[in-house]
């Protein structure tokens, strides 16, 4: 049993092995936390009397380190303890962690690093396990002493820069980092160089301090190396264990403030010795010390990942891009690999509560808003000549209110069971052909003529309205027009269409003045599109089925016969060109109607039909078409 | 839509010209209706479907390439006496 003397001058935490000493301390004005019932008193934790007055579960101690006697553990409540104890007055936050069994003592280290002291409940399985683990770690350490991690030379103090690793993890301190740095991918969330960042950040200090250099002078006084090693090696291991039980007050809550404080302290205080108003707090010169750079615990990685995921998600949200749910964030953030002895349950139990996540989200959001604004400003300033202008996507992603509208329609139709009129001529059963899964339709998801004709009509009406065109008998021809698919039916079976073009001022010479005439057709249960460009004397056949693209002779002969009949003498056969094969190919046996609609959209936008992106089911496109139909107008052509 | 240029035999003031004959055909059957110019075509469409035993949801009515809504009337579609309303079956396609 090591016995140390209490040095009233240094006021440093010591190990007390007898109650007498503890009582003596209490008498001297220091609060000594009482042992929990049924626990062996081995260690007392000394906290400044004034500090304990904080009526919270969180104790702020000024670098009062206690040391743990290896053999005897004393369980009081749980605490965090500081890293640099004598060297710097770093304020730490200690948090009591509810212990599931009540038989463990858990100490949360600064910034979420947790240490645990084992108690000596004889025969306790946990204890044996811990001891075994410690032994393993100790052996390992002896075999592979890592000078970067442990500086066991007494009295040596590594320079600040050495003790911190370059940061790749979180971003903070917006004033210090430029945009490009901020864009560094954060796939390697190691540690943050918190000690280096000087400006106190509003939101910034990231939650991930992990490489914490603890200067535990008390350890050097441990009686043997094993004892010291046990502490050294035990601490990182215990980190993960210490968080096993769900913390009532997750350490994240305090981290920002704490880290800011840490930074400030480092800035304000001279390196050595610490400024202290009371001589009692003066550092005891004779103390030798050991540097301990603690491992990152799996839980810290988990928490860091959560923050990174949150930030990614919020960035998406602020930019109006699709986001992921909170559950997915937790799933994504789960560490890829776990340390020895850490189970998935351990990590899952460390999951942050909603309140903490909300808190974090707000902080990150505040920071991101500034960041994104800066980025946008930088982008605006940057010369745009070099940047290749990406074309707008053919289909805009659905807005919140548009999704709402579809949901409301689903509700209105009782998921497609109630046949009601949804728009001008659109009924539930029509919608069921477009979105069968949402409106109780046939799962083969074949579009009917109502959808295709309505959609094309809305598109061309939009284009006509853009140039202020109105149909007037004997008036000008429209710039664009889409005939209903029944035109083809009549053409194919030889029924009269004599008035069809005339009714739309597209008869005779006028036909040639139009820019684009769309003729959708449903032939053999398959939707296709003829895009006629009279000004260019071109006809394009768009078929989303590969094997049909070459079989156009019959169809094209019918369409050319119609053009010829409309044009009469104005038809010069040699002028006209025919093209096929430009449509993308559908991925299933259902989507040809959607491709017909999208090809029409592409032509009306002046885009290439090759830009239609084939995916299985074309669900996004179907929903976009549904919105256009429900609204009776489109925003795809603006 | 309609303007004065239409060569309409019926003078709007003439009370007798309020009615016009409309042929409704699905390429197999022809049914003639005599309706007022302001009567909604829904009446005519329903009557045709009733008589032919068709589901109103599965047929489309077109007049000179213009899709007819139930709320349209001969006036709004600029119809004249003897015009034909086409009846088309619903088209559906996927592959």
XYZ file of C-alpha atoms in Angstrom:
733
model
C 0.000 0.000 0.000
C 1.470 3.201 -0.964
C 1.034 5.933 1.409
C 1.554 9.478 0.500
C 1.777 12.545 2.438
C -0.615 15.281 1.985
C 1.116 18.368 0.920
C -0.973 21.321 1.802
C 1.115 23.550 -0.365
C 0.622 21.676 -3.553
C -2.976 20.884 -2.910
C -2.651 18.141 -5.363
C -4.716 15.078 -5.306
C -3.163 12.176 -3.707
C -3.975 8.717 -2.836
C -5.226 8.171 0.600
C -5.315 4.817 1.985
C -6.851 5.358 5.293
C -9.974 6.964 6.475
C -8.017 8.948 8.908
C -6.339 10.845 6.188
C -9.568 11.391 4.395
C -11.198 12.644 7.482
C -8.255 14.865 8.013
C -8.711 16.274 4.612
C -12.319 16.972 5.208
C -11.397 18.801 8.262
C -8.939 20.813 6.219
C -11.731 22.111 4.046
C -11.793 19.623 1.205
C -14.742 17.697 0.211
C -14.220 14.037 0.137
C -16.781 12.046 -1.624
C -18.143 9.309 0.509
C -17.913 5.741 -0.534
C -20.988 4.043 -1.789
C -22.472 1.496 0.481
C -20.941 -1.883 0.252
C -17.903 -0.719 -1.553
C -14.414 -1.022 -0.482
C -12.782 2.208 0.336
C -9.578 2.328 -1.551
C -9.537 5.611 -3.266
C -10.845 8.892 -2.261
C -11.475 11.597 -4.687
C -10.676 14.972 -3.481
C -12.491 17.861 -4.872
C -12.131 21.441 -4.043
C -14.626 22.317 -1.415
C -15.890 25.340 -3.269
C -16.264 23.450 -6.443
C -18.409 20.780 -4.968
C -20.907 23.419 -4.116
C -22.060 23.261 -7.712
C -25.407 21.670 -7.239
C -25.252 19.547 -10.254
C -24.238 16.119 -11.143
C -21.407 17.671 -12.940
C -18.463 18.596 -10.922
C -15.928 20.971 -12.068
C -12.632 20.352 -10.561
C -9.517 22.198 -11.146
C -7.117 19.594 -12.021
C -7.257 17.701 -8.911
C -6.058 14.358 -9.687
C -6.621 11.451 -7.544
C -4.651 8.445 -8.004
C -5.866 4.993 -7.756
C -4.231 2.388 -5.814
C -4.014 -0.555 -8.069
C -5.164 -3.142 -5.671
C -7.830 -1.261 -3.877
C -10.497 0.596 -5.627
C -12.891 2.800 -3.934
C -16.153 3.486 -5.549
C -17.774 6.779 -4.918
C -19.655 8.192 -7.783
C -18.158 8.710 -11.154
C -16.006 11.556 -12.252
C -14.050 12.939 -15.060
C -10.624 13.969 -14.385
C -8.216 16.252 -16.005
C -5.457 15.599 -18.366
C -2.736 17.905 -17.393
C -2.783 17.980 -13.770
C 0.092 19.903 -12.469
C 1.365 21.348 -15.611
C -1.740 23.207 -16.539
C -4.826 24.063 -14.723
C -7.255 22.574 -17.040
C -10.760 22.574 -15.988
C -12.473 19.372 -16.484
C -15.924 18.142 -16.307
C -16.666 15.158 -14.344
C -19.796 13.293 -14.832
C -21.350 10.686 -12.771
C -22.304 7.764 -14.815
C -24.981 5.494 -13.625
C -23.574 2.136 -13.098
C -25.849 -0.689 -13.982
C -24.702 -2.884 -11.205
C -23.741 -0.201 -8.815
C -20.592 -2.091 -8.217
C -18.415 -0.289 -10.647
C -16.829 2.999 -10.546
C -16.612 4.886 -13.726
C -14.692 7.966 -14.303
C -15.223 9.973 -17.363
C -12.184 11.643 -18.542
C -11.989 14.998 -20.043
C -13.813 15.293 -23.309
C -15.537 12.080 -22.972
C -12.630 9.870 -22.296
C -13.604 7.659 -19.547
C -11.522 5.908 -17.104
C -12.619 3.293 -14.769
C -11.319 2.130 -11.576
C -12.000 -1.382 -10.700
C -13.133 -2.292 -7.378
C -12.069 -5.286 -5.564
C -15.217 -7.153 -5.208
C -13.621 -10.504 -4.895
C -14.613 -13.043 -7.402
C -16.422 -10.488 -9.491
C -16.301 -11.584 -13.061
C -15.996 -8.075 -14.314
C -13.081 -7.565 -12.101
C -11.304 -10.653 -13.246
C -11.898 -9.721 -16.808
C -10.552 -6.267 -16.242
C -7.504 -7.567 -14.547
C -6.876 -9.973 -17.340
C -7.253 -7.191 -19.828
C -4.907 -4.984 -17.943
C -2.375 -7.738 -17.796
C -2.637 -8.284 -21.517
C -2.269 -4.637 -22.246
C 0.659 -4.330 -19.967
C 2.466 -7.152 -21.653
C 1.702 -5.705 -24.975
C 2.999 -2.388 -23.914
C 6.220 -3.846 -22.700
C 6.728 -5.569 -25.970
C 5.883 -2.604 -28.101
C 6.599 0.562 -26.284
C 5.316 3.324 -28.425
C 7.166 6.495 -27.738
C 4.504 8.507 -29.479
C 1.967 7.294 -27.088
C 3.734 7.098 -23.849
C 6.470 9.165 -22.598
C 7.523 7.462 -19.494
C 10.685 9.391 -18.896
C 10.105 11.218 -15.669
C 10.112 14.904 -15.850
C 10.089 15.212 -19.582
C 7.550 17.426 -21.095
C 6.905 17.071 -24.716
C 6.262 20.228 -26.668
C 2.719 21.076 -27.430
C 2.926 20.401 -31.103
C 4.194 16.977 -30.474
C 1.375 16.102 -28.261
C -1.260 16.892 -30.771
C -1.849 15.300 -34.049
C -2.833 17.099 -37.200
C -6.527 17.256 -37.487
C -8.517 15.757 -40.192
C -11.672 15.404 -38.312
C -14.055 18.093 -37.544
C -13.953 21.537 -38.816
C -14.246 24.468 -36.587
C -12.939 27.849 -36.075
C -14.354 29.253 -39.225
C -12.219 32.315 -39.016
C -9.072 30.322 -39.232
C -9.820 27.831 -41.886
C -10.336 28.707 -45.429
C -12.864 27.114 -47.638
C -10.682 24.576 -49.219
C -9.524 23.276 -45.917
C -13.033 22.923 -44.857
C -13.725 20.777 -47.810
C -11.214 18.202 -46.861
C -13.042 14.933 -46.705
C -13.552 13.805 -43.228
C -13.336 10.145 -43.671
C -10.594 9.822 -41.166
C -11.972 11.193 -37.993
C -8.956 10.979 -35.849
C -8.380 13.851 -33.638
C -8.717 17.513 -33.641
C -5.928 19.772 -32.985
C -7.814 21.553 -30.405
C -4.913 22.781 -28.479
C -3.665 24.618 -31.486
C -6.805 26.434 -32.380
C -6.617 29.641 -30.563
C -9.678 31.609 -31.314
C -12.511 30.552 -29.115
C -15.117 29.237 -31.406
C -18.739 29.817 -31.162
C -19.848 26.492 -32.336
C -16.708 25.125 -33.371
C -14.782 23.115 -31.031
C -15.418 19.707 -32.103
C -16.426 17.119 -29.904
C -13.600 14.898 -30.663
C -10.688 15.416 -28.498
C -9.316 12.182 -28.018
C -5.650 12.266 -27.971
C -5.400 13.701 -24.698
C -2.098 13.980 -23.092
C -2.595 13.292 -19.535
C 0.154 14.083 -17.245
C -0.389 11.947 -14.327
C 2.301 12.607 -11.926
C 0.722 10.482 -9.365
C 1.442 7.497 -11.452
C 5.104 7.900 -11.108
C 4.724 7.386 -7.462
C 3.031 4.133 -7.942
C 4.884 1.482 -6.208
C 5.833 -0.593 -9.137
C 5.801 -0.436 -12.868
C 2.932 -2.786 -13.111
C 0.835 -0.433 -11.184
C 1.729 2.451 -13.446
C 1.314 0.391 -16.503
C -2.000 -0.745 -15.343
C -3.150 2.796 -15.198
C -1.638 3.655 -18.471
C -3.045 0.762 -20.287
C -6.135 0.522 -18.341
C -7.365 3.946 -19.067
C -7.968 3.681 -22.776
C -9.469 0.292 -22.357
C -11.633 1.516 -19.623
C -12.745 4.305 -21.826
C -15.006 2.055 -23.688
C -16.160 0.308 -20.626
C -16.762 3.476 -18.767
C -19.445 4.400 -21.182
C -21.067 1.075 -21.083
C -23.934 2.315 -19.117
C -26.017 5.045 -20.617
C -24.920 8.322 -19.235
C -27.755 10.440 -17.902
C -25.924 13.529 -19.020
C -23.997 12.706 -22.136
C -20.589 14.273 -22.071
C -21.255 15.927 -25.384
C -23.299 18.501 -23.625
C -20.268 19.847 -21.948
C -17.683 19.335 -24.510
C -17.947 22.499 -26.438
C -17.794 24.675 -23.424
C -15.154 22.566 -21.959
C -12.947 22.591 -24.997
C -13.334 26.275 -25.392
C -12.282 26.599 -21.842
C -9.377 24.348 -22.455
C -8.219 26.437 -25.346
C -8.646 29.584 -23.449
C -6.737 28.288 -20.519
C -3.860 27.359 -22.686
C -3.844 30.734 -24.286
C -4.138 32.642 -21.160
C -1.887 30.763 -18.951
C 1.826 30.811 -19.280
C 3.292 27.493 -20.016
C 4.783 27.084 -16.655
C 4.208 27.528 -13.843
C 0.455 27.973 -13.753
C -0.831 31.216 -12.468
C -2.437 30.638 -9.201
C -3.774 33.041 -6.698
C -3.437 30.680 -3.869
C -0.140 29.247 -2.915
C -1.909 26.062 -2.165
C -2.410 25.539 -5.864
C 1.172 25.962 -6.785
C 2.634 23.103 -8.581
C 4.894 20.928 -6.678
C 8.152 21.079 -8.488
C 9.426 17.768 -7.395
C 6.674 15.866 -9.087
C 7.738 13.720 -11.892
C 5.215 12.964 -14.481
C 4.265 10.597 -17.200
C 2.687 11.568 -20.452
C -0.205 9.501 -21.430
C -1.708 9.886 -24.792
C -4.918 8.088 -24.628
C -6.387 5.968 -27.299
C -9.500 6.966 -29.002
C -12.202 4.801 -27.747
C -14.670 3.181 -30.062
C -17.438 5.203 -28.581
C -15.608 8.394 -29.326
C -15.205 7.255 -32.892
C -18.902 6.543 -32.897
C -19.694 9.992 -31.576
C -17.323 11.651 -33.987
C -18.910 9.765 -36.819
C -22.328 10.902 -35.672
C -21.168 14.487 -35.726
C -19.655 14.027 -39.162
C -22.835 12.393 -40.427
C -24.942 15.116 -38.887
C -22.861 17.753 -40.551
C -23.066 16.001 -43.886
C -26.785 15.672 -43.533
C -27.289 19.263 -42.493
C -25.178 20.436 -45.380
C -27.443 18.479 -47.698
C -30.477 19.940 -45.994
C -29.220 23.510 -46.225
C -28.525 23.034 -49.895
C -31.973 21.622 -50.461
C -30.683 18.184 -51.305
C -32.177 14.959 -50.083
C -31.326 14.071 -46.532
C -31.271 10.901 -44.519
C -33.149 10.035 -41.401
C -31.729 10.124 -37.930
C -31.781 6.355 -37.750
C -29.623 6.190 -40.841
C -27.204 8.640 -39.310
C -26.741 6.337 -36.378
C -26.355 3.375 -38.657
C -23.773 5.108 -40.823
C -21.866 6.352 -37.836
C -21.383 2.942 -36.327
C -17.642 2.206 -36.119
C -16.346 -0.090 -38.791
C -14.211 -2.065 -36.416
C -14.405 -2.512 -32.710
C -11.600 -2.844 -30.255
C -11.037 -6.037 -28.407
C -13.611 -6.551 -25.725
C -15.990 -3.915 -26.992
C -19.312 -5.253 -28.104
C -21.859 -3.716 -30.379
C -24.180 -3.320 -27.444
C -21.600 -1.146 -25.765
C -21.590 1.170 -28.718
C -25.326 1.132 -29.122
C -25.802 2.037 -25.509
C -23.687 5.112 -26.070
C -26.135 6.355 -28.650
C -26.908 9.987 -28.137
C -30.321 11.089 -27.053
C -32.549 13.166 -29.278
C -32.038 16.225 -27.150
C -28.295 16.061 -27.607
C -28.646 15.479 -31.303
C -30.943 18.457 -31.598
C -28.495 20.544 -29.677
C -25.631 19.436 -31.862
C -27.638 19.904 -35.017
C -28.331 23.461 -34.126
C -24.709 24.215 -33.436
C -23.568 22.585 -36.626
C -26.307 24.278 -38.551
C -25.228 27.680 -37.309
C -21.713 26.988 -38.354
C -22.702 25.536 -41.676
C -24.879 28.467 -42.531
C -21.878 30.694 -42.271
C -19.686 28.210 -44.058
C -22.046 27.711 -46.928
C -22.605 31.407 -47.266
C -18.864 31.865 -47.482
C -18.549 29.102 -49.996
C -21.233 30.594 -52.119
C -19.623 33.980 -51.914
C -16.330 32.436 -52.928
C -18.023 30.665 -55.774
C -19.623 33.861 -56.938
C -16.256 35.554 -56.940
C -14.496 32.718 -58.668
C -14.183 33.061 -62.399
C -16.954 31.088 -63.974
C -15.209 30.644 -67.283
C -13.231 27.641 -66.186
C -16.145 25.948 -64.587
C -17.966 23.752 -66.956
C -21.619 24.562 -66.723
C -23.396 21.393 -65.849
C -26.764 21.174 -67.468
C -29.748 21.257 -65.214
C -31.109 17.835 -64.480
C -33.908 16.855 -66.762
C -36.188 16.279 -63.817
C -36.172 18.458 -60.767
C -36.269 16.615 -57.468
C -39.604 16.763 -55.734
C -40.091 19.598 -53.304
C -41.491 19.127 -49.848
C -44.864 20.507 -50.798
C -44.992 18.351 -53.896
C -44.457 15.240 -51.838
C -47.159 16.569 -49.551
C -49.458 16.933 -52.491
C -48.969 13.361 -53.584
C -49.563 12.193 -50.045
C -52.718 14.268 -49.826
C -53.914 12.754 -53.083
C -53.239 9.277 -51.790
C -55.309 10.119 -48.739
C -58.064 11.675 -50.794
C -58.402 8.581 -52.908
C -58.038 6.265 -49.929
C -54.878 4.840 -51.500
C -56.571 4.479 -54.833
C -59.683 2.704 -53.614
C -61.979 5.661 -54.160
C -62.349 6.743 -57.758
C -62.542 10.499 -57.798
C -61.693 13.218 -60.229
C -58.230 14.518 -59.385
C -57.678 17.115 -62.035
C -59.442 18.363 -65.121
C -59.865 14.951 -66.712
C -57.676 12.880 -64.464
C -59.241 10.214 -62.297
C -57.918 7.902 -59.642
C -57.845 4.990 -62.043
C -55.655 6.957 -64.427
C -53.285 7.833 -61.636
C -53.197 4.157 -60.718
C -51.570 3.414 -64.049
C -48.829 5.921 -63.302
C -48.196 5.125 -59.642
C -49.760 1.713 -59.135
C -48.112 1.107 -55.801
C -49.598 4.247 -54.346
C -53.006 4.143 -55.986
C -53.887 0.489 -55.947
C -53.132 -0.027 -59.605
C -52.058 -2.968 -61.662
C -48.516 -3.737 -60.721
C -47.365 -3.988 -64.300
C -47.533 -0.187 -64.192
C -48.472 0.485 -67.772
C -49.462 4.051 -68.469
C -52.778 4.811 -70.106
C -53.510 7.395 -72.746
C -54.972 9.820 -70.242
C -51.618 10.220 -68.545
C -49.551 10.533 -71.701
C -51.954 12.834 -73.513
C -52.592 15.014 -70.493
C -48.907 15.356 -69.735
C -47.951 16.269 -73.276
C -50.814 18.716 -73.483
C -49.746 20.441 -70.281
C -46.195 20.699 -71.589
C -47.115 22.184 -74.954
C -49.686 24.490 -73.393
C -46.917 25.798 -71.169
C -44.714 26.435 -74.170
C -47.536 28.132 -76.019
C -48.322 30.322 -73.036
C -44.664 31.300 -72.789
C -44.817 32.995 -76.164
C -48.354 34.205 -75.599
C -49.809 31.969 -78.242
C -53.556 31.307 -78.467
C -55.376 29.149 -80.920
C -57.618 31.210 -83.177
C -59.496 29.941 -86.147
C -57.495 30.940 -89.175
C -54.758 32.331 -86.930
C -51.050 31.634 -86.778
C -49.751 28.112 -86.320
C -48.562 27.212 -82.829
C -44.821 26.943 -82.262
C -45.251 23.516 -80.732
C -48.119 21.122 -80.531
C -48.864 17.630 -79.313
C -51.639 15.642 -80.883
C -53.465 13.135 -78.744
C -52.452 9.549 -79.218
C -55.790 8.812 -80.880
C -54.443 10.536 -83.980
C -52.313 7.526 -84.540
C -55.261 5.176 -84.055
C -57.142 6.985 -86.772
C -54.138 7.178 -89.058
C -53.375 3.524 -88.654
C -56.884 2.266 -89.268
C -57.513 4.840 -91.952
C -60.184 6.883 -90.198
C -60.536 10.488 -91.126
C -58.318 13.072 -89.512
C -59.142 15.725 -92.021
C -59.958 18.385 -89.456
C -57.422 17.566 -86.807
C -54.577 19.709 -88.065
C -56.874 22.414 -89.367
C -58.425 22.802 -85.929
C -55.001 23.600 -84.589
C -53.976 25.873 -87.435
C -51.501 23.332 -88.674
C -52.995 22.649 -92.056
C -51.128 23.065 -95.296
C -48.251 25.508 -95.353
C -48.726 26.340 -91.692
C -47.593 22.885 -90.769
C -44.106 23.746 -91.972
C -43.913 26.809 -89.749
C -44.221 24.871 -86.520
C -41.051 24.084 -84.652
C -42.081 20.814 -83.075
C -45.074 18.561 -83.404
C -45.350 15.609 -81.075
C -47.334 12.531 -81.998
C -47.436 9.957 -79.215
C -48.688 6.558 -80.172
C -49.696 3.448 -78.357
C -49.164 0.691 -80.845
C -49.220 -2.942 -79.803
C -49.444 -2.028 -76.124
C -46.283 -0.022 -76.443
C -45.864 3.719 -76.164
C -43.599 5.499 -78.601
C -43.217 9.002 -79.866
C -42.849 10.719 -83.162
C -41.167 14.073 -82.879
C -41.721 16.012 -86.057
C -39.625 19.091 -86.681
C -41.323 20.626 -89.699
C -38.905 23.547 -89.944
C -36.002 21.137 -90.229
C -38.038 18.678 -92.264
C -37.078 16.009 -89.798
C -38.980 13.171 -88.186
C -37.531 11.357 -85.220
C -38.856 8.086 -83.958
C -38.332 7.505 -80.259
C -38.798 3.993 -79.026
C -37.542 2.900 -75.641
C -37.501 -0.757 -76.618
C -34.282 -1.759 -78.246
C -35.682 -4.297 -80.628
C -38.351 -1.935 -81.906
C -36.026 0.913 -82.729
C -35.105 -0.641 -86.049
C -38.637 -1.718 -86.914
C -40.000 1.598 -87.914
C -40.840 1.164 -91.592
C -44.541 0.547 -91.138
C -44.925 3.285 -88.597
C -42.833 5.840 -90.422
C -44.655 5.187 -93.666
C -47.930 5.934 -91.885
C -46.627 9.143 -90.370
C -45.105 10.330 -93.647
C -48.359 9.609 -95.425
C -50.101 11.854 -92.926
C -47.529 14.641 -93.303
C -47.858 14.388 -97.024
C -51.654 14.579 -96.852
C -51.485 17.626 -94.630
C -48.887 19.423 -96.709
C -50.288 18.578 -100.085
C -48.196 20.264 -102.732
C -45.803 21.649 -100.156
C -44.469 18.201 -99.433
C -41.096 17.597 -101.034
C -40.128 14.074 -100.278
C -36.370 14.543 -100.692
C -36.291 17.283 -98.072
C -37.478 15.058 -95.278
C -35.137 13.124 -93.051
C -35.940 10.317 -90.702
C -34.034 9.330 -87.600
C -34.437 6.600 -85.039
C -32.597 5.174 -82.088
C -32.113 8.279 -79.980
C -34.296 7.208 -77.100
C -32.698 5.576 -74.101
C -33.757 2.036 -73.486
C -36.138 1.136 -70.688
C -34.976 -1.314 -68.067
C -38.162 -3.307 -67.753
C -41.455 -4.052 -69.464
C -43.381 -1.180 -67.919
C -41.790 2.176 -68.464
C -42.258 2.971 -72.129
C -45.014 5.466 -71.353
C -42.707 7.290 -68.962
C -39.980 7.360 -71.593
C -42.460 8.744 -74.098
C -43.328 11.545 -71.681
C -39.714 12.287 -70.822
C -38.578 12.213 -74.424
C -41.269 14.747 -75.202
C -40.081 16.851 -72.286
C -36.502 16.694 -73.510
C -37.495 17.824 -76.992
C -39.613 20.661 -75.690
C -36.743 21.819 -73.524
C -34.402 21.678 -76.459
C -32.483 18.921 -74.703
C -31.300 15.703 -76.191
C -33.500 12.686 -75.449
C -30.296 10.902 -74.530
C -30.418 12.797 -71.269
C -33.312 10.720 -70.029
C -31.782 8.514 -67.387
C -33.189 4.995 -67.404
C -33.716 3.445 -64.007
C -35.796 0.514 -62.971
C -39.369 1.658 -62.480
C -38.642 5.342 -63.193
C -40.239 6.180 -59.870
C -38.914 9.732 -59.656
C -40.088 10.486 -63.132
C -43.479 8.980 -62.428
C -43.904 11.144 -59.368
C -42.778 14.204 -61.247
C -45.299 13.472 -63.972
C -47.965 12.924 -61.324
C -47.260 16.333 -59.828
C -47.452 17.983 -63.219
C -50.785 16.305 -63.858
C -52.191 17.176 -60.440
C -51.088 20.776 -60.719
C -52.230 21.063 -64.291
C -49.033 22.924 -65.010
C -45.365 22.220 -65.247
C -42.233 23.829 -63.891
C -39.943 21.636 -65.934
C -39.754 23.977 -68.864
C -38.880 27.232 -67.129
C -62.473 30.104 -79.164
C -65.274 30.642 -81.553
C -65.210 33.787 -83.477
C -67.442 35.411 -86.014
C -65.527 33.975 -88.922
C -67.134 30.561 -88.644
C -69.346 29.722 -91.583
C -72.209 28.697 -89.398
C -75.518 28.049 -91.087
C -77.322 28.649 -87.848
C -77.829 32.155 -86.740
C -77.350 32.472 -83.012
C -80.519 34.540 -82.698
C -82.609 31.819 -84.261
C -84.368 29.875 -81.549
C -84.791 26.888 -83.872
C -81.059 26.576 -84.345
C -80.512 25.903 -80.652
C -80.501 22.198 -81.376
C -77.976 20.343 -83.453
C -77.522 16.767 -84.527
C -74.388 15.033 -83.356
C -73.208 11.641 -84.486
C -71.342 9.579 -81.918
C -69.378 6.649 -83.314
C -66.843 4.151 -82.063
C -66.076 2.975 -85.580
C -68.562 0.128 -85.233
C -71.746 1.678 -83.967
C -73.224 5.051 -84.732
C -75.666 6.822 -82.465
C -77.290 10.156 -83.309
C -78.188 12.691 -80.721
C -80.028 15.942 -80.945
C -78.881 18.268 -78.244
C -78.918 21.925 -77.376
C -75.826 23.983 -78.012
C -75.372 24.652 -74.367
C -76.043 21.159 -73.107
C -73.093 19.577 -71.390
C -71.733 16.742 -73.455
C -71.659 14.598 -70.330
C -75.309 13.826 -70.941
C -74.561 12.574 -74.403
C -71.506 10.615 -73.350
C -73.358 8.882 -70.542
C -76.225 8.053 -72.850
C -73.877 6.535 -75.387
C -72.066 4.458 -72.778
C -75.399 3.278 -71.367
C -76.666 2.214 -74.718
C -73.439 0.501 -75.753
C -72.765 -0.988 -72.364
C -69.383 0.695 -72.001
C -67.625 1.833 -68.891
C -67.429 5.639 -69.121
C -63.983 5.479 -67.545
C -62.529 3.325 -70.271
C -63.608 5.350 -73.282
C -62.443 8.698 -74.621
C -64.478 11.095 -76.679
C -62.741 13.253 -79.244
C -63.959 15.920 -81.536
C -61.666 16.768 -84.428
C -58.617 15.823 -82.483
C -59.719 17.596 -79.373
C -60.331 15.565 -76.257
C -63.812 16.156 -74.936
C -64.450 16.758 -71.264
C -67.834 15.983 -69.772
C -68.298 19.660 -68.974
C -67.743 20.793 -72.560
C -70.723 21.754 -74.662
C -71.136 22.122 -78.442
C -70.550 25.836 -78.154
C -67.266 25.540 -76.318
C -66.018 23.022 -78.847
C -67.211 25.066 -81.813
C -69.410 22.243 -83.103
C -71.829 22.519 -85.935
C -74.797 20.491 -87.012
C -73.868 17.031 -88.217
C -70.471 16.900 -86.570
C -69.095 13.617 -85.366
C -67.878 12.719 -81.938
C -65.342 9.900 -81.989
C -65.260 7.309 -79.256
C -61.909 5.693 -78.548
C -61.034 2.873 -76.260
C -58.592 3.506 -73.475
C -55.051 2.866 -74.618
C -52.558 1.292 -72.325
C -48.995 0.344 -72.972
C -45.800 -0.557 -71.288
C -43.587 -2.883 -73.232
